PDB file of C-alpha atoms and ligand atoms in Angstrom:
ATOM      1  CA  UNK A   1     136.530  -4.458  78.883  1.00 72.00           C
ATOM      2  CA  UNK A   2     136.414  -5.904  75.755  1.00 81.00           C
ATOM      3  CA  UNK A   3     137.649  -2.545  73.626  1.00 94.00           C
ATOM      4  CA  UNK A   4     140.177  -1.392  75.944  1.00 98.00           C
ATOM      5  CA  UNK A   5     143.584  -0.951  74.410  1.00 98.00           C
ATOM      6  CA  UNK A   6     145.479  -1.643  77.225  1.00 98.00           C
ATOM      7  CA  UNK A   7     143.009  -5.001  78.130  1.00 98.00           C
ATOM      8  CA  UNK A   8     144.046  -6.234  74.438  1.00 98.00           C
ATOM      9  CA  UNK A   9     147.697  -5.799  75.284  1.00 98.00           C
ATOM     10  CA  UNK A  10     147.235  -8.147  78.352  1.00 98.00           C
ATOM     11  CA  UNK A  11     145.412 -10.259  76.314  1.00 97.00           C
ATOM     12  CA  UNK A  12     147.948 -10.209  73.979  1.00 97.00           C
ATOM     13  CA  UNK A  13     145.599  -9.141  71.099  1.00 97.00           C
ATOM     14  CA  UNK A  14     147.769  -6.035  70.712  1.00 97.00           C
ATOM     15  CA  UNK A  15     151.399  -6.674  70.651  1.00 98.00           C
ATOM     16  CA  UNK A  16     153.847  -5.142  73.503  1.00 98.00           C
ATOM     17  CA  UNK A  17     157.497  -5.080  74.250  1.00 98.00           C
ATOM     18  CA  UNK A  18     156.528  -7.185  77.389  1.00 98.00           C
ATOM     19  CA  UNK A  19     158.627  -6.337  80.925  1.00 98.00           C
ATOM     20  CA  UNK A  20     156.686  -8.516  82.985  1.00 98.00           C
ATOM     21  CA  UNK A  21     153.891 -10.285  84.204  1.00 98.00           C
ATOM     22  CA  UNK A  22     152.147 -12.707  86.293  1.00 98.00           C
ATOM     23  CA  UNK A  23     148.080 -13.902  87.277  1.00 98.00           C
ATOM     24  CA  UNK A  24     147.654 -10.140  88.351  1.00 98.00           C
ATOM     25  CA  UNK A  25     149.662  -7.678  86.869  1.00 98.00           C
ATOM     26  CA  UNK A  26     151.412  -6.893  83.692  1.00 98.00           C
ATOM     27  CA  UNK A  27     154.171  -4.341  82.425  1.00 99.00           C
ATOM     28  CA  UNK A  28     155.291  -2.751  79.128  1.00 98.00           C
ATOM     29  CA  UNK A  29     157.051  -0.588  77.223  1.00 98.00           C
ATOM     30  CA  UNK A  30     155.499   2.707  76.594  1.00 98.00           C
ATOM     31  CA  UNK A  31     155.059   3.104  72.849  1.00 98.00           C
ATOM     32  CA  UNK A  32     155.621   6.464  72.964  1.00 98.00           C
ATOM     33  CA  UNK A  33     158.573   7.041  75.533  1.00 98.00           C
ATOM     34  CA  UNK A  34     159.168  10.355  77.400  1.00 96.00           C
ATOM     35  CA  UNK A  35     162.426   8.746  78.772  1.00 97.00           C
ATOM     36  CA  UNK A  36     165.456   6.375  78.526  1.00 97.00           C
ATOM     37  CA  UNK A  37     163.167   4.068  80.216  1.00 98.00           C
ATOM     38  CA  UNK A  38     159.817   4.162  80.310  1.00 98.00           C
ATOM     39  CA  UNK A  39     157.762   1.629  81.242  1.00 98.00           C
ATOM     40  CA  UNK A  40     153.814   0.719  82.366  1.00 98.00           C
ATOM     41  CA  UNK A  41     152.574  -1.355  85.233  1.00 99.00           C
ATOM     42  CA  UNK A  42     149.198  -2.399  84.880  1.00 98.00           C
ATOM     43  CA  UNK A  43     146.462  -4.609  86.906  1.00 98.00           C
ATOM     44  CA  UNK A  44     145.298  -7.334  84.703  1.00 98.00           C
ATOM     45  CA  UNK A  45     141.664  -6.172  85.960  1.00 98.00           C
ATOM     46  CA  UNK A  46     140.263  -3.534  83.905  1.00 98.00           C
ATOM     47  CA  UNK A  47     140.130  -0.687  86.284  1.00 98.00           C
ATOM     48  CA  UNK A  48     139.358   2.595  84.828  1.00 98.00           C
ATOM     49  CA  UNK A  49     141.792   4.926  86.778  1.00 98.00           C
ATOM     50  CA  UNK A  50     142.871   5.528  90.403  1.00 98.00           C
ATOM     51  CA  UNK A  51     139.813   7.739  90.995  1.00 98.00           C
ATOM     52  CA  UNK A  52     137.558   4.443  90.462  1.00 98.00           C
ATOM     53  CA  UNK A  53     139.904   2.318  92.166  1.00 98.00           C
ATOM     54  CA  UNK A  54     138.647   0.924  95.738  1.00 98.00           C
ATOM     55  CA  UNK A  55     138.510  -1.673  98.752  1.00 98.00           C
ATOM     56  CA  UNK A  56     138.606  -4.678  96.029  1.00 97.00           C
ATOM     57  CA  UNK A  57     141.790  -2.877  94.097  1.00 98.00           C
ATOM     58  CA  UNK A  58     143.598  -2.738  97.103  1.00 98.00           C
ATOM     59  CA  UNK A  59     145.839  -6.264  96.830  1.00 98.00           C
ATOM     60  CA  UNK A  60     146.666  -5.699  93.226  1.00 98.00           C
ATOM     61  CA  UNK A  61     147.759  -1.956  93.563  1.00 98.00           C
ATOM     62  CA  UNK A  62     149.854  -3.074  96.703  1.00 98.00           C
ATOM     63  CA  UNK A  63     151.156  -5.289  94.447  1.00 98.00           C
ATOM     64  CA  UNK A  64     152.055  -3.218  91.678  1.00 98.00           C
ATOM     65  CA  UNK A  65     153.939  -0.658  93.865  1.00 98.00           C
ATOM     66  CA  UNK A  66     155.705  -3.429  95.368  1.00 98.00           C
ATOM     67  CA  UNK A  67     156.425  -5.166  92.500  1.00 98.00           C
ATOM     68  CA  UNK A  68     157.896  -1.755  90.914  1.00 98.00           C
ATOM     69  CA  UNK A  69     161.552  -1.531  92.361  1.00 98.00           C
ATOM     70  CA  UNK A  70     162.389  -4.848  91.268  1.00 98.00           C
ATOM     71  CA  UNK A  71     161.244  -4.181  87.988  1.00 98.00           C
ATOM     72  CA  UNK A  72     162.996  -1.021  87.667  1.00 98.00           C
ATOM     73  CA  UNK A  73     166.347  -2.730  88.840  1.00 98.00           C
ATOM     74  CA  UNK A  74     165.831  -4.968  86.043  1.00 98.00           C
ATOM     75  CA  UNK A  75     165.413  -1.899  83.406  1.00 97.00           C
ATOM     76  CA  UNK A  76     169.072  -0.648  84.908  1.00 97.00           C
ATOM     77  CA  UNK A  77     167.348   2.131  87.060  1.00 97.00           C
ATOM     78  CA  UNK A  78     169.578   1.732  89.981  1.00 96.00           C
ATOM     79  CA  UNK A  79     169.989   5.417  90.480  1.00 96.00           C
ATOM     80  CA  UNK A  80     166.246   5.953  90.772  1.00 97.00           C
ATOM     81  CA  UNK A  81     163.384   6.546  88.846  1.00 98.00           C
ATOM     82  CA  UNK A  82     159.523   8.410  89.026  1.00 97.00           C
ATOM     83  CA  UNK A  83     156.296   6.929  88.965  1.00 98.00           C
ATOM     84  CA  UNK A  84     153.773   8.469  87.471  1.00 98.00           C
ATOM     85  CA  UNK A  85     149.554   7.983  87.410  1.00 98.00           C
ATOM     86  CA  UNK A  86     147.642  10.298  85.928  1.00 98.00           C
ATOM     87  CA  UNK A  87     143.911  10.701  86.609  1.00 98.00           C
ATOM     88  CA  UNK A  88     141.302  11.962  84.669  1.00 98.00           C
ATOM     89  CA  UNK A  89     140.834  15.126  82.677  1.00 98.00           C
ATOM     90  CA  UNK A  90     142.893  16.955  84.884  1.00 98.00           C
ATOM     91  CA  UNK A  91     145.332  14.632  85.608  1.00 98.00           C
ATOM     92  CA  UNK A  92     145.492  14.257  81.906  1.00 97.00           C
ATOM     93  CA  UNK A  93     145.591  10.648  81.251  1.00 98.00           C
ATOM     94  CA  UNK A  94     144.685   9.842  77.854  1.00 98.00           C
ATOM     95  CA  UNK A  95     144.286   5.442  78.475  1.00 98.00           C
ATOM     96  CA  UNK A  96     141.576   4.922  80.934  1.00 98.00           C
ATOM     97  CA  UNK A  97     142.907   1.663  82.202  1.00 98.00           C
ATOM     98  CA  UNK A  98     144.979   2.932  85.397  1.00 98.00           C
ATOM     99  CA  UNK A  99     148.689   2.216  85.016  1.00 98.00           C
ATOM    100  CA  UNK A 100     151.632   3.226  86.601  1.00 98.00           C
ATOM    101  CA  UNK A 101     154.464   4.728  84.659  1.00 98.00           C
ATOM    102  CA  UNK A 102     157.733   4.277  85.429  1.00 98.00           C
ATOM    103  CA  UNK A 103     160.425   6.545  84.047  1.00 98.00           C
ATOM    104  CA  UNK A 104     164.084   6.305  84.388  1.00 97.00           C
ATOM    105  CA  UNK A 105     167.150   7.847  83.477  1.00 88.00           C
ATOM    106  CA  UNK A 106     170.690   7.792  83.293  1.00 92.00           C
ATOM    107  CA  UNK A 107     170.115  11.764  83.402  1.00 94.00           C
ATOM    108  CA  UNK A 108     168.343  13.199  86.058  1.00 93.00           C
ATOM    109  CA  UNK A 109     164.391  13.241  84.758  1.00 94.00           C
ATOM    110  CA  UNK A 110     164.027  17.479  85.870  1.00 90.00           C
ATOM    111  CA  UNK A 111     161.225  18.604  88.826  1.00 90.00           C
ATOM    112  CA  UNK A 112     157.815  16.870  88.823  1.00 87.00           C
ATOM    113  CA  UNK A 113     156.113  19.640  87.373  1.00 86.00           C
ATOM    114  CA  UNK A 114     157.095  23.338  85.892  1.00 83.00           C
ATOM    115  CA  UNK A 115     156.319  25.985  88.345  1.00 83.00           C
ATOM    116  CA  UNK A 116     154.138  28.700  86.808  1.00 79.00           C
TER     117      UNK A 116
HETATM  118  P1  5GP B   1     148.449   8.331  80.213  1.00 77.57           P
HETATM  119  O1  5GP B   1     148.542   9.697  79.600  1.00 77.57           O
HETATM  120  O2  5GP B   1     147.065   7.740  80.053  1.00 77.57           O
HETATM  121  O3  5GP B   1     148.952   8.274  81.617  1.00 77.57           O
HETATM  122  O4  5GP B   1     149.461   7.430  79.403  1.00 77.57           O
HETATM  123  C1  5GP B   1     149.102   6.521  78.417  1.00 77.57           C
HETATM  124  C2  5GP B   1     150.386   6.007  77.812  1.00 77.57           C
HETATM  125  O5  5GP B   1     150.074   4.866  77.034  1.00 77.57           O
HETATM  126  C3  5GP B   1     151.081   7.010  76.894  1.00 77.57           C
HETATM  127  O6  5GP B   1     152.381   7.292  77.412  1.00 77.57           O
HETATM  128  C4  5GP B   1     151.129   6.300  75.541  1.00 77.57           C
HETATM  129  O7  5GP B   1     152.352   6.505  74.866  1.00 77.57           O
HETATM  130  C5  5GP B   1     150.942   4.847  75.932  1.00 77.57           C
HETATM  131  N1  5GP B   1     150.275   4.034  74.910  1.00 77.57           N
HETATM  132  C6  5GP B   1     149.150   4.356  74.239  1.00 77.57           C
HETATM  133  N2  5GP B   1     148.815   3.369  73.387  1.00 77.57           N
HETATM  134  C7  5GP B   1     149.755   2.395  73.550  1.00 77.57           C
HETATM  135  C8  5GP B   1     149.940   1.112  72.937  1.00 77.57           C
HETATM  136  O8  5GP B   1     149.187   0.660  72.084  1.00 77.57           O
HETATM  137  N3  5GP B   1     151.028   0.403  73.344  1.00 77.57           N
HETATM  138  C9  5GP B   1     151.894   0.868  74.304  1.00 77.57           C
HETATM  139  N4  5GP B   1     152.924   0.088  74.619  1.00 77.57           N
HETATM  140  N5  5GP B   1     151.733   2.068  74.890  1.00 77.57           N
HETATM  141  C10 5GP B   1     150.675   2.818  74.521  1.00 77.57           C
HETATM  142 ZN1   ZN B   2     141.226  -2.241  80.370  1.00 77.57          ZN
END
């Protein structure tokens, strides 16, 4: 996808405070972070979010879930951390190339969501 934001930061046409990558995936600062640590794992494929991912997504989102302790050990997260996707409208994800935040610490990040 030629205008994606996220597809021009793997590219390297947009500049990114660059965690990691290699032939399939590729991690990132968040530019606007919501924690200590916050950081992006993304599939080097343009995939528009996890509700269009399928069968043919299924090596590199194994990978990036597998690929996401180490990465977070790296970032200092050794106490733990949350991953985050959001999907869609609802989900409210405002990129639509799926990515996986990961958000750490020191402090305890609070519940997942308010209850109502
Ligand atoms: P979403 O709401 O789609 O799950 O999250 C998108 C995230 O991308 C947001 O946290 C936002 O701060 C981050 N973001 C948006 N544009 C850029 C950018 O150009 N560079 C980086 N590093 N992060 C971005
Ligand atoms: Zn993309």
């Amino acid at each position: 996808m030629s205008d994606c934001i996220f597809c021009k930061i793997v590219r390297g046409e947009i500049p990114s405070k660059k965690v990691y990558e290699d032939e399939d995936i590729f991690a990132f600062h968040d530019i606007n972070p919501i924690a200590p640590v916050h950081f992006m794992i993304v599939p080097k494929v343009h995939v528009a979010s996890l509700y269009d991912a399928g069968p043919d997504h299924q090596a590199v989102l194994g990978k990036i879930l597998a690929k996401a302790g180490e990465l977070a050990r790296g970032q200092g997260l050794a106490d733990g951390f949350r991953t985050i996707i959001n999907t869609g409208r609802i989900g409210h994800q405002e990129v639509y190339h799926l990515h996986v935040h990961i958000l750490g610490g020191p402090e305890p990040l609070g519940s997942m969501l308010k209850r109502k």
